[in-house]
mmCIF file of C-alpha atoms in Angstrom:
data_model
loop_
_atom_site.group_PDB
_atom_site.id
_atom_site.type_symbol
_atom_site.label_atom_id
_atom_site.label_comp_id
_atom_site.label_asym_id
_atom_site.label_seq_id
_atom_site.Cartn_x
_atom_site.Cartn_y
_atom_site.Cartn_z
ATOM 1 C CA UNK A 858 0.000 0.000 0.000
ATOM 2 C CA UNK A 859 1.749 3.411 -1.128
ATOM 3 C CA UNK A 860 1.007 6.095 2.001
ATOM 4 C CA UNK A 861 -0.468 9.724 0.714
ATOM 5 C CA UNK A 862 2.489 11.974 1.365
ATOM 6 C CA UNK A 863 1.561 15.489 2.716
ATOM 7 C CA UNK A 864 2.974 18.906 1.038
ATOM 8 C CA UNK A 865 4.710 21.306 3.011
ATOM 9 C CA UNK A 866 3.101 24.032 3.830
ATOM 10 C CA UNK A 867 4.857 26.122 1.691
ATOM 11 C CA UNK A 868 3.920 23.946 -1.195
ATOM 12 C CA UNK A 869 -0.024 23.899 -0.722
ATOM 13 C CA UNK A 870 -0.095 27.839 -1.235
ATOM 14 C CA UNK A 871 2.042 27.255 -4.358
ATOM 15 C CA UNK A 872 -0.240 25.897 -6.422
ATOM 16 C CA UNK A 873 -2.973 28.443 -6.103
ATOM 17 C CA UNK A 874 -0.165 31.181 -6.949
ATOM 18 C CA UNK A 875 0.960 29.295 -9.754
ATOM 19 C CA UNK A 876 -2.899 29.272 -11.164
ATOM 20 C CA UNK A 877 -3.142 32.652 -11.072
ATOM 21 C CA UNK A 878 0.058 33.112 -12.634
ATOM 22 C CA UNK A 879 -0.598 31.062 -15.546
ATOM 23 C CA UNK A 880 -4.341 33.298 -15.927
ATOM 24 C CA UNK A 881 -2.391 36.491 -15.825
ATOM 25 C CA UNK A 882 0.001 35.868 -18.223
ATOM 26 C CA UNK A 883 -2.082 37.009 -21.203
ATOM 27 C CA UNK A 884 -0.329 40.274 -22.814
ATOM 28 C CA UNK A 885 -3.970 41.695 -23.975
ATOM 29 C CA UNK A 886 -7.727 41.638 -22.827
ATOM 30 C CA UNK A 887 -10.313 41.693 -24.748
ATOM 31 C CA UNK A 888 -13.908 43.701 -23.789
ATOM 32 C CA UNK A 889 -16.449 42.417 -26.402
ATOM 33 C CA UNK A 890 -19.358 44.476 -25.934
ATOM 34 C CA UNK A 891 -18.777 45.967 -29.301
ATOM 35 C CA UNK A 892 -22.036 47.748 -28.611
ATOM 36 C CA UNK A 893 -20.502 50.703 -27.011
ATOM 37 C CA UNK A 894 -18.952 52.019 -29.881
ATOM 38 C CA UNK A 895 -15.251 52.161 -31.643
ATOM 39 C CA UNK A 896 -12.218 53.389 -29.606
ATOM 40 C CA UNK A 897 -11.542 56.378 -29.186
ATOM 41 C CA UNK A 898 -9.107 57.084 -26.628
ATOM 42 C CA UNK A 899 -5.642 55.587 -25.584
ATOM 43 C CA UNK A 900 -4.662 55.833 -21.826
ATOM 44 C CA UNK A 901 -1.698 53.771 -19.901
ATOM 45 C CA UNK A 902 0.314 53.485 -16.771
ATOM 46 C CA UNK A 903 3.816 52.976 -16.615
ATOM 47 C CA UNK A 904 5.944 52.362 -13.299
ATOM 48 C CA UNK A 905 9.380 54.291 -14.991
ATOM 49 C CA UNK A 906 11.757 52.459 -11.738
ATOM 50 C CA UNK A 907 13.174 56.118 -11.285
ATOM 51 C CA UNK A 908 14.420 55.578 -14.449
ATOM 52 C CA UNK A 909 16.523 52.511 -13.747
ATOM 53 C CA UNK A 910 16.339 49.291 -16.346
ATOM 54 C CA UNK A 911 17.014 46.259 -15.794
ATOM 55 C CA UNK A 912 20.732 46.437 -16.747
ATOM 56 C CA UNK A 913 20.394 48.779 -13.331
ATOM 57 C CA UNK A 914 21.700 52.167 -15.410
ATOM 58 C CA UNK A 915 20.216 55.659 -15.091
ATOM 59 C CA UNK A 916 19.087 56.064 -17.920
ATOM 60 C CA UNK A 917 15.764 58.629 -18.390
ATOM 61 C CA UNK A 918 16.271 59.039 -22.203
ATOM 62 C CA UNK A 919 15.607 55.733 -22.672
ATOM 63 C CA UNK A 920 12.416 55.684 -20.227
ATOM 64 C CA UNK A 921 11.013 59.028 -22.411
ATOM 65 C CA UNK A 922 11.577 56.512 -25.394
ATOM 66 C CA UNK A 923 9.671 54.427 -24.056
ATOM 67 C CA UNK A 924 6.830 56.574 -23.692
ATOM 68 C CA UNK A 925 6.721 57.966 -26.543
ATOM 69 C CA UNK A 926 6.515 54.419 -28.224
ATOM 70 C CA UNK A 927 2.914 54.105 -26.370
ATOM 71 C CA UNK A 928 2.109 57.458 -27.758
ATOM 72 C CA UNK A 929 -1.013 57.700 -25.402
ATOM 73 C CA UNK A 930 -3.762 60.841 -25.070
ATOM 74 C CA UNK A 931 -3.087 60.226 -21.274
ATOM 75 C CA UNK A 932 -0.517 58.176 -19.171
ATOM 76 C CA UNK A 933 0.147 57.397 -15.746
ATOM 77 C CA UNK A 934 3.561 57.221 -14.457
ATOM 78 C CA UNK A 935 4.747 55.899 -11.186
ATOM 79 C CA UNK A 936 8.149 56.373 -8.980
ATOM 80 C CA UNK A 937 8.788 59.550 -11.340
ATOM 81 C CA UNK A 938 11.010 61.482 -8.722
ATOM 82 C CA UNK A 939 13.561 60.391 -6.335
ATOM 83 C CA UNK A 940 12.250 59.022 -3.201
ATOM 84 C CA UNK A 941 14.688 59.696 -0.425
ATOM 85 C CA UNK A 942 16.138 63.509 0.085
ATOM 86 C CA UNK A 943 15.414 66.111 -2.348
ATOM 87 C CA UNK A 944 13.038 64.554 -3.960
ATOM 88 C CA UNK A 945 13.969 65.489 -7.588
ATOM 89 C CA UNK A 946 11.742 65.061 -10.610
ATOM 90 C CA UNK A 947 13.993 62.303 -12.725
ATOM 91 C CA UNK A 948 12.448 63.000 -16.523
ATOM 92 C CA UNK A 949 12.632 66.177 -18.652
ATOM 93 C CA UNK A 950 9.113 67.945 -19.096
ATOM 94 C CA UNK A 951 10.216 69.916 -21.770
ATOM 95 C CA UNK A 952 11.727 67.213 -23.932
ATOM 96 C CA UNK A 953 8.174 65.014 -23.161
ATOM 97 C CA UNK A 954 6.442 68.270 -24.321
ATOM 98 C CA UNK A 955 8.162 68.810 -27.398
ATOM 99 C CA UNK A 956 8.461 65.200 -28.728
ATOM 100 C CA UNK A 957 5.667 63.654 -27.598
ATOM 101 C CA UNK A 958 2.963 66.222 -27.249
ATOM 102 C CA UNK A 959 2.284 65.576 -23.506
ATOM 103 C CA UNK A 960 1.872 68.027 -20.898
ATOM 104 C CA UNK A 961 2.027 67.367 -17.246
ATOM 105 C CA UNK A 962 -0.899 68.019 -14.721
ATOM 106 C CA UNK A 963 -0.032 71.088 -12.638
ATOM 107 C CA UNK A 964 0.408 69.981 -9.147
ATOM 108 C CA UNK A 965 1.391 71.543 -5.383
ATOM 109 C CA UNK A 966 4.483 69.245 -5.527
ATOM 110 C CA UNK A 967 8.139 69.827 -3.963
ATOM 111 C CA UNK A 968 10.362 72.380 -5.735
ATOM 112 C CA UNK A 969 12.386 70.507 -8.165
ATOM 113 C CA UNK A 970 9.764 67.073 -8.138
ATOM 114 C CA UNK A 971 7.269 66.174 -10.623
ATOM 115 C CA UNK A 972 4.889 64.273 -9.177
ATOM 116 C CA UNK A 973 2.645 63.442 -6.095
ATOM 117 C CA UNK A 974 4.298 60.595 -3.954
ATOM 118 C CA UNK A 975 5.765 59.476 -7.213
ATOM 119 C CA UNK A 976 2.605 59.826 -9.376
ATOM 120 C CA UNK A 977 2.590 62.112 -12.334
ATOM 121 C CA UNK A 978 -0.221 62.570 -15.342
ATOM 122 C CA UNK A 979 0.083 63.854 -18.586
ATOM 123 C CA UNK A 980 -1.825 64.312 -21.245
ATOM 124 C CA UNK A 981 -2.494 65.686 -24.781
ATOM 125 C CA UNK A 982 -4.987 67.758 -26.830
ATOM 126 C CA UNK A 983 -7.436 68.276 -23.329
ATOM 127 C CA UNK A 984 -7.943 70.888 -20.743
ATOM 128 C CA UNK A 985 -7.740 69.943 -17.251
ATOM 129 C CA UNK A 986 -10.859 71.102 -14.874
ATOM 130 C CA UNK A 987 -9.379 69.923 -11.531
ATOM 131 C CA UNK A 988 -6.856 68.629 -9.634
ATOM 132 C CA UNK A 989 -6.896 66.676 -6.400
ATOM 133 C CA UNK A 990 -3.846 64.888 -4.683
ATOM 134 C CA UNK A 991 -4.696 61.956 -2.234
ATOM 135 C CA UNK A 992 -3.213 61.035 1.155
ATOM 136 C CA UNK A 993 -3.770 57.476 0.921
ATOM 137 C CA UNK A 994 -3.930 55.450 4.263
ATOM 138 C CA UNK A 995 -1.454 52.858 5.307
ATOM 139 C CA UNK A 996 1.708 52.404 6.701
ATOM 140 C CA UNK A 997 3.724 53.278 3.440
ATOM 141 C CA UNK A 998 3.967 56.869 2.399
ATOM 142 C CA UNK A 999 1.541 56.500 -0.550
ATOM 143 C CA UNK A 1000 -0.591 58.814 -2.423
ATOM 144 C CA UNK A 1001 -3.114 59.390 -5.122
ATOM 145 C CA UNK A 1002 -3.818 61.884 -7.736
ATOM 146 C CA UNK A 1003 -7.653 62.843 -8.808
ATOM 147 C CA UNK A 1004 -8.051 64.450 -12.536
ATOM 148 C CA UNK A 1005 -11.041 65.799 -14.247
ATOM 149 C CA UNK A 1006 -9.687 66.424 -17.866
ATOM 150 C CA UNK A 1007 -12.212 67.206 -21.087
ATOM 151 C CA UNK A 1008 -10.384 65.450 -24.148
ATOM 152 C CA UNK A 1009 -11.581 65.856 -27.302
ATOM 153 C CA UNK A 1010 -13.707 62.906 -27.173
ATOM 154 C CA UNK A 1011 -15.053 63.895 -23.873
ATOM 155 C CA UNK A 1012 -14.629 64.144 -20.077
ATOM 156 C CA UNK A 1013 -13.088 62.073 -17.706
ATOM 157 C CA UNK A 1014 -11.923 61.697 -14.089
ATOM 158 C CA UNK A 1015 -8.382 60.019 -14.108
ATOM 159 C CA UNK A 1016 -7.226 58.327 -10.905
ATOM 160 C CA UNK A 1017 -3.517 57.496 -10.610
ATOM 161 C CA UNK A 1018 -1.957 55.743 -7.699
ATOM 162 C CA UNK A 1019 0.629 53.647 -6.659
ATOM 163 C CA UNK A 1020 -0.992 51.439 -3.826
ATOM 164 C CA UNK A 1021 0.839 50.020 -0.982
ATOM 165 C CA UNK A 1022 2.933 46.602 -0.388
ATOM 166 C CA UNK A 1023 0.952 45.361 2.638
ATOM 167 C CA UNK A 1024 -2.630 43.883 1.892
ATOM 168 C CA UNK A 1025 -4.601 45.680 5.104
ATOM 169 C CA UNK A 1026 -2.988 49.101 2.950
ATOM 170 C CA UNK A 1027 -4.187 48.182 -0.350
ATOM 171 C CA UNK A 1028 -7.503 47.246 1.005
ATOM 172 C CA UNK A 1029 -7.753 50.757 3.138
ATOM 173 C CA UNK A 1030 -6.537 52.211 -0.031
ATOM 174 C CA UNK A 1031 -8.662 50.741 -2.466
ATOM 175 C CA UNK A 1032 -11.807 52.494 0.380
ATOM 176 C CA UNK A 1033 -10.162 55.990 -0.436
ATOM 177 C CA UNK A 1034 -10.592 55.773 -4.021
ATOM 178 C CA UNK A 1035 -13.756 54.347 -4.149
ATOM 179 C CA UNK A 1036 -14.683 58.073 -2.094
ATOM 180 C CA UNK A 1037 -12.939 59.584 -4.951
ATOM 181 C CA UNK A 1038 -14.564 58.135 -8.124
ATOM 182 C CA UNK A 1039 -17.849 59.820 -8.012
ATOM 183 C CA UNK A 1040 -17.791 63.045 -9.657
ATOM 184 C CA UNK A 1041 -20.670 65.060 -9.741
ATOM 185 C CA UNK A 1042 -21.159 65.728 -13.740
ATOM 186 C CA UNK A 1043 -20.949 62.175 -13.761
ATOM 187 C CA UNK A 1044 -17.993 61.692 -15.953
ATOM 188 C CA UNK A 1045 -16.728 57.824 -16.975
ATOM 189 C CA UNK A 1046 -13.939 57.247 -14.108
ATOM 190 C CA UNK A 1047 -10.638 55.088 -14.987
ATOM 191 C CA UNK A 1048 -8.131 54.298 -12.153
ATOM 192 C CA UNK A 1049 -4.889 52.610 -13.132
ATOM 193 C CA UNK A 1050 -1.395 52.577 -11.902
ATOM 194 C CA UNK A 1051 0.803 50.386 -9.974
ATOM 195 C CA UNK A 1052 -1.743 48.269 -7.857
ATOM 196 C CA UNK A 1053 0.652 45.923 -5.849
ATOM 197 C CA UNK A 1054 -1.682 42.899 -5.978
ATOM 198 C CA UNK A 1055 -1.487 40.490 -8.126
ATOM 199 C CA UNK A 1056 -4.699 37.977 -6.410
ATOM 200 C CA UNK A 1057 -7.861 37.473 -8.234
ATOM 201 C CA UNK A 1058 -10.960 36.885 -6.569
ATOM 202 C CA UNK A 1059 -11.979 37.190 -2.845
ATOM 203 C CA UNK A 1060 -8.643 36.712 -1.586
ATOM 204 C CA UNK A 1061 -7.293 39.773 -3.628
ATOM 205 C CA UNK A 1062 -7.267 43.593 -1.899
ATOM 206 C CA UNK A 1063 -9.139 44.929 -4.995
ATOM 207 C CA UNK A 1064 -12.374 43.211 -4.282
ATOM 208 C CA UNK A 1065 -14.249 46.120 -3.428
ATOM 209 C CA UNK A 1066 -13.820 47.912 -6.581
ATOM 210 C CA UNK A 1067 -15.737 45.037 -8.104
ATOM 211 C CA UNK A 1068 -19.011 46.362 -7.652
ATOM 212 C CA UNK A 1069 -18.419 49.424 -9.411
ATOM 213 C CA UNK A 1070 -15.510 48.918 -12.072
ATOM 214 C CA UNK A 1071 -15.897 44.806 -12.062
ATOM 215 C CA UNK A 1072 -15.611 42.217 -13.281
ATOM 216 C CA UNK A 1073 -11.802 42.663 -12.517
ATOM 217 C CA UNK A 1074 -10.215 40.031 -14.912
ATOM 218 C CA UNK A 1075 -8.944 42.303 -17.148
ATOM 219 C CA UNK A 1076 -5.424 42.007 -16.295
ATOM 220 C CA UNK A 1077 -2.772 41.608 -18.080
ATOM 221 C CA UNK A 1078 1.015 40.356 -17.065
ATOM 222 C CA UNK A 1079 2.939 43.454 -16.840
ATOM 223 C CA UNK A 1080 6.139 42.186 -14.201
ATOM 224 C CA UNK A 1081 8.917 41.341 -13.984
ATOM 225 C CA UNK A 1082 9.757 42.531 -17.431
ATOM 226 C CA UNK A 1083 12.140 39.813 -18.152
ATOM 227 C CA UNK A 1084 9.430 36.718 -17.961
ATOM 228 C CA UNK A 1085 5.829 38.577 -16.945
ATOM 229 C CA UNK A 1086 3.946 36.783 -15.084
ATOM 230 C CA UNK A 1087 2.241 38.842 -12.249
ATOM 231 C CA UNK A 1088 -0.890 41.926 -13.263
ATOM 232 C CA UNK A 1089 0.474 44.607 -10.421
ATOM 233 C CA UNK A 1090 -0.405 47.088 -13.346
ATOM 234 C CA UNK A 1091 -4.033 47.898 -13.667
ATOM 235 C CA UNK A 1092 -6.628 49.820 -15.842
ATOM 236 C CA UNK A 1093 -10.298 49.805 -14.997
ATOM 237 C CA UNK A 1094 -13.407 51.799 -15.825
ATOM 238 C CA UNK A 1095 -16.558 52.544 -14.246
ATOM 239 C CA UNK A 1096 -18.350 51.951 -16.894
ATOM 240 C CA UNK A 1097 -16.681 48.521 -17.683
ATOM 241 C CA UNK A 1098 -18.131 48.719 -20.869
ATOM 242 C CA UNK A 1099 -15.983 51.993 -21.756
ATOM 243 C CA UNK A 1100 -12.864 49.750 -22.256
ATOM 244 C CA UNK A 1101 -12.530 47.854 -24.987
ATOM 245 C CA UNK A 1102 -8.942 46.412 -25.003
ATOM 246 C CA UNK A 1103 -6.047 46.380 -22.647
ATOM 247 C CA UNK A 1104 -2.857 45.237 -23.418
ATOM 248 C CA UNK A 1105 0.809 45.365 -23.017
ATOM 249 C CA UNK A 1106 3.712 47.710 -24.497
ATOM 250 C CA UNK A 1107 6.701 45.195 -24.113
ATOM 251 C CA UNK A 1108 8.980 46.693 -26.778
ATOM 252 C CA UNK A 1109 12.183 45.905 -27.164
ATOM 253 C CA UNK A 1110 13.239 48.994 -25.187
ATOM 254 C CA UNK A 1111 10.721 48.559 -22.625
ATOM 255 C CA UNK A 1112 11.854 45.561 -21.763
ATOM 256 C CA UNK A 1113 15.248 46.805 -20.279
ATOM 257 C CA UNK A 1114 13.676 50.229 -19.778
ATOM 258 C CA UNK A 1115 12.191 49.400 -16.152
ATOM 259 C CA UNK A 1116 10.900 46.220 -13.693
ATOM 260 C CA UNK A 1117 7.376 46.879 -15.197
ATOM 261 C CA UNK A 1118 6.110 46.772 -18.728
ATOM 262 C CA UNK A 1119 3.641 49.622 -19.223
ATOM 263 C CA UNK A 1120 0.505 48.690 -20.054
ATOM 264 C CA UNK A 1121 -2.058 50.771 -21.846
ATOM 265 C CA UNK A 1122 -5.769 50.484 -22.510
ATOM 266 C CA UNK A 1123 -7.998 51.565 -25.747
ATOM 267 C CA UNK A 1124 -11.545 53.668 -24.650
ATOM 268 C CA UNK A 1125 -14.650 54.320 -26.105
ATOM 269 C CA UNK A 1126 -15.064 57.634 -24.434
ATOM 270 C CA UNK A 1127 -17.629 59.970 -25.001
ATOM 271 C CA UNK A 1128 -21.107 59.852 -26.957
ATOM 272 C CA UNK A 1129 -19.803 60.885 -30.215
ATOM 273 C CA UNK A 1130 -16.965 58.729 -31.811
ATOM 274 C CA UNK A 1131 -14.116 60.601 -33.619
ATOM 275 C CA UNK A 1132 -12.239 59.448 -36.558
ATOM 276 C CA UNK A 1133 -9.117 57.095 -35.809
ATOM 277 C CA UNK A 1134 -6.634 58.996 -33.648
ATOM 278 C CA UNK A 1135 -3.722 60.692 -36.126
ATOM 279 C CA UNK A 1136 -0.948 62.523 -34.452
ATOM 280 C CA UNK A 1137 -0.781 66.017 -34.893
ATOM 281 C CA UNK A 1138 1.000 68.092 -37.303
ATOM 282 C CA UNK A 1139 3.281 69.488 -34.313
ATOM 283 C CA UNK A 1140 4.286 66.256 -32.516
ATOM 284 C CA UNK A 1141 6.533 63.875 -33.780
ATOM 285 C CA UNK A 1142 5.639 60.298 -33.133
ATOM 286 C CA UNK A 1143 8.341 58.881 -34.619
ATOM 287 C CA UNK A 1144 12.213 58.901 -34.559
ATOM 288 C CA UNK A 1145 14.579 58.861 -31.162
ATOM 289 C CA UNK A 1146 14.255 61.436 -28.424
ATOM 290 C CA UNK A 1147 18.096 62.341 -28.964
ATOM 291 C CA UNK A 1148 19.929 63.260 -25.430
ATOM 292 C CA UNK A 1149 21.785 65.785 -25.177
ATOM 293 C CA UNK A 1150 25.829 66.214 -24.340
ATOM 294 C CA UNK A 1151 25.219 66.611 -20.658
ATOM 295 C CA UNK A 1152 24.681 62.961 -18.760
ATOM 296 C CA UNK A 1153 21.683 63.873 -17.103
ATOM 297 C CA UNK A 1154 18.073 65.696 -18.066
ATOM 298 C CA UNK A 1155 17.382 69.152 -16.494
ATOM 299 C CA UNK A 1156 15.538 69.225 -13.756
ATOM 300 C CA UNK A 1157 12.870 70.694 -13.947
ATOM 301 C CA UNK A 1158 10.247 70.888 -11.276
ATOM 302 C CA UNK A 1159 5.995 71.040 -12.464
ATOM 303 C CA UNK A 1160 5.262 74.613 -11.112
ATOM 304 C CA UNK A 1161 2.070 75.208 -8.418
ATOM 305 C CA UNK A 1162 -1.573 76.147 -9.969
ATOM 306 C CA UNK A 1163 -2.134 79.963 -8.807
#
């Protein structure tokens, strides 16, 4: 008689970790309710690893590459200044300006930073009606950012955040911006960034967006960039129905460019549909952001609103 031998503990939680691995390691998802309407929109988030790739070099040039492969209306980046001392914005504003069309959202950041606890938005061809920057709960330093912004194919609330490491955060984190994604024109609401959790189901922190932006499966593998296995990057809607693919930018370059692979997410936003998105006459979408002959990018700080 052969005896049932017993797993170590260590073993049993294995395989469920393994099964979600293997779900999340789609690069796109699919939304098929074609009865919403054609794309219109292209948003992403993109944890830039202060600009450090995996071959562990400063190297911003190659992160604003990166971005301006994705070539998105609006993007959210994560761990965009440094974390410890001065806090120093790590990318070039101006260079992202004039070679990819993108403008940062003002902000009441440090003096030379760019972002909000590490969170920065930009955007193209919108105006931007208000700006709110989150204190998010938790034992981490962690924060949010809350943006109305009218594109051209419509309005929008854009919430950007980078949640916590520790699953009692996330979950007190996940409260906050549920308390932020009501606005009262009632304008579509997408939240993406740098989630943390990679869990499906009831075991994962995110459970209690599922009410209003489920179902939740729409992830897609985004770290670590050398064999992707784990969705810590998300994109969701409330509607659901508002997007209609998400996917994943792993370019050549973005696959030394940082830990994470962006991801990015098409949107049918607004009632009337626009014609397929061109880029404009001003902004080059092609070609190599060149750097310049000092090492480094100015720094240059995103000044207060008045």
């Amino acid at each position: 008689m052969f005896r049932k031998r017993r797993l170590p503990r260590g073993l049993k939680s294995l395989g469920p970790l393994m099964a979600t691995a293997l779900r999340q390691q789609r690069k796109s998802y699919s939304n098929g309710d074609h009865r919403a309407g054609r794309s219109n929109t292209l948003v992403a988030s993109y944890n830039i690893h202060k600009c450090v790739g995996r071959d562990r070099r400063f190297n911003p040039w190659r992160t604003m590459n990166v971005i301006k492969e994705i070539n998105a209306d609006v993007i959210a980046l994560q761990e965009v200044d440094q974390r410890f001392g001065e806090r120093l914005g790590l990318l070039d504003l101006h260079v992202l300006e004039r070679e990819c069309g993108l403008t940062a959202v003002p902000l009441r950041a440090t003096r030379n930073g760019h972002g909000w606890h590490g969170n920065l938005v930009l955007f193209r061809d919108g105006v931007v009606d208000r700006v709110e920057q989150l204190v998010l709960p938790g034992a981490e330093p962690r924060g949010g950012l809350v943006v109305d912004l009218t594109l051209r194919a419509g309005p929008v609330r854009i919430i950007a955040v980078h949640l916590g490491l520790l699953h009692r955060s996330r979950t007190r984190q996940v409260r906050s911006i549920l308390a932020a994604s009501e606005p009262p024109d009632g304008r579509p609401v997408v939240v993406m960034g740098d989630f943390n959790e990679w869990r499906l189901g009831r075991h994962s922190s995110l459970q209690e967006l599922h009410p209003d932006f489920g179902p939740l499966d729409g992830a897609v593998a985004s770290f670590p960039t050398r064999f992707p296995v784990w969705s810590l990057d998300r994109i969701i809607a409330n509607p659901h129905s508002l997007v209609s693919l998400i996917e994943v930018h792993d370019s050549s370059l973005a696959q030394i460019a940082s830990d994470h692979l962006p991801i990015k997410a098409a949107l049918r936003l607004g009632h009337a549909v626009r014609p397929e998105r061109s880029p404009s006459p001003d902004v080059a979408t092609t070609g190599w952001i060149e750097q310049r002959s000092d090492p480094a990018p100015r720094r240059q700080g995103v000044k207060s609103p008045p």
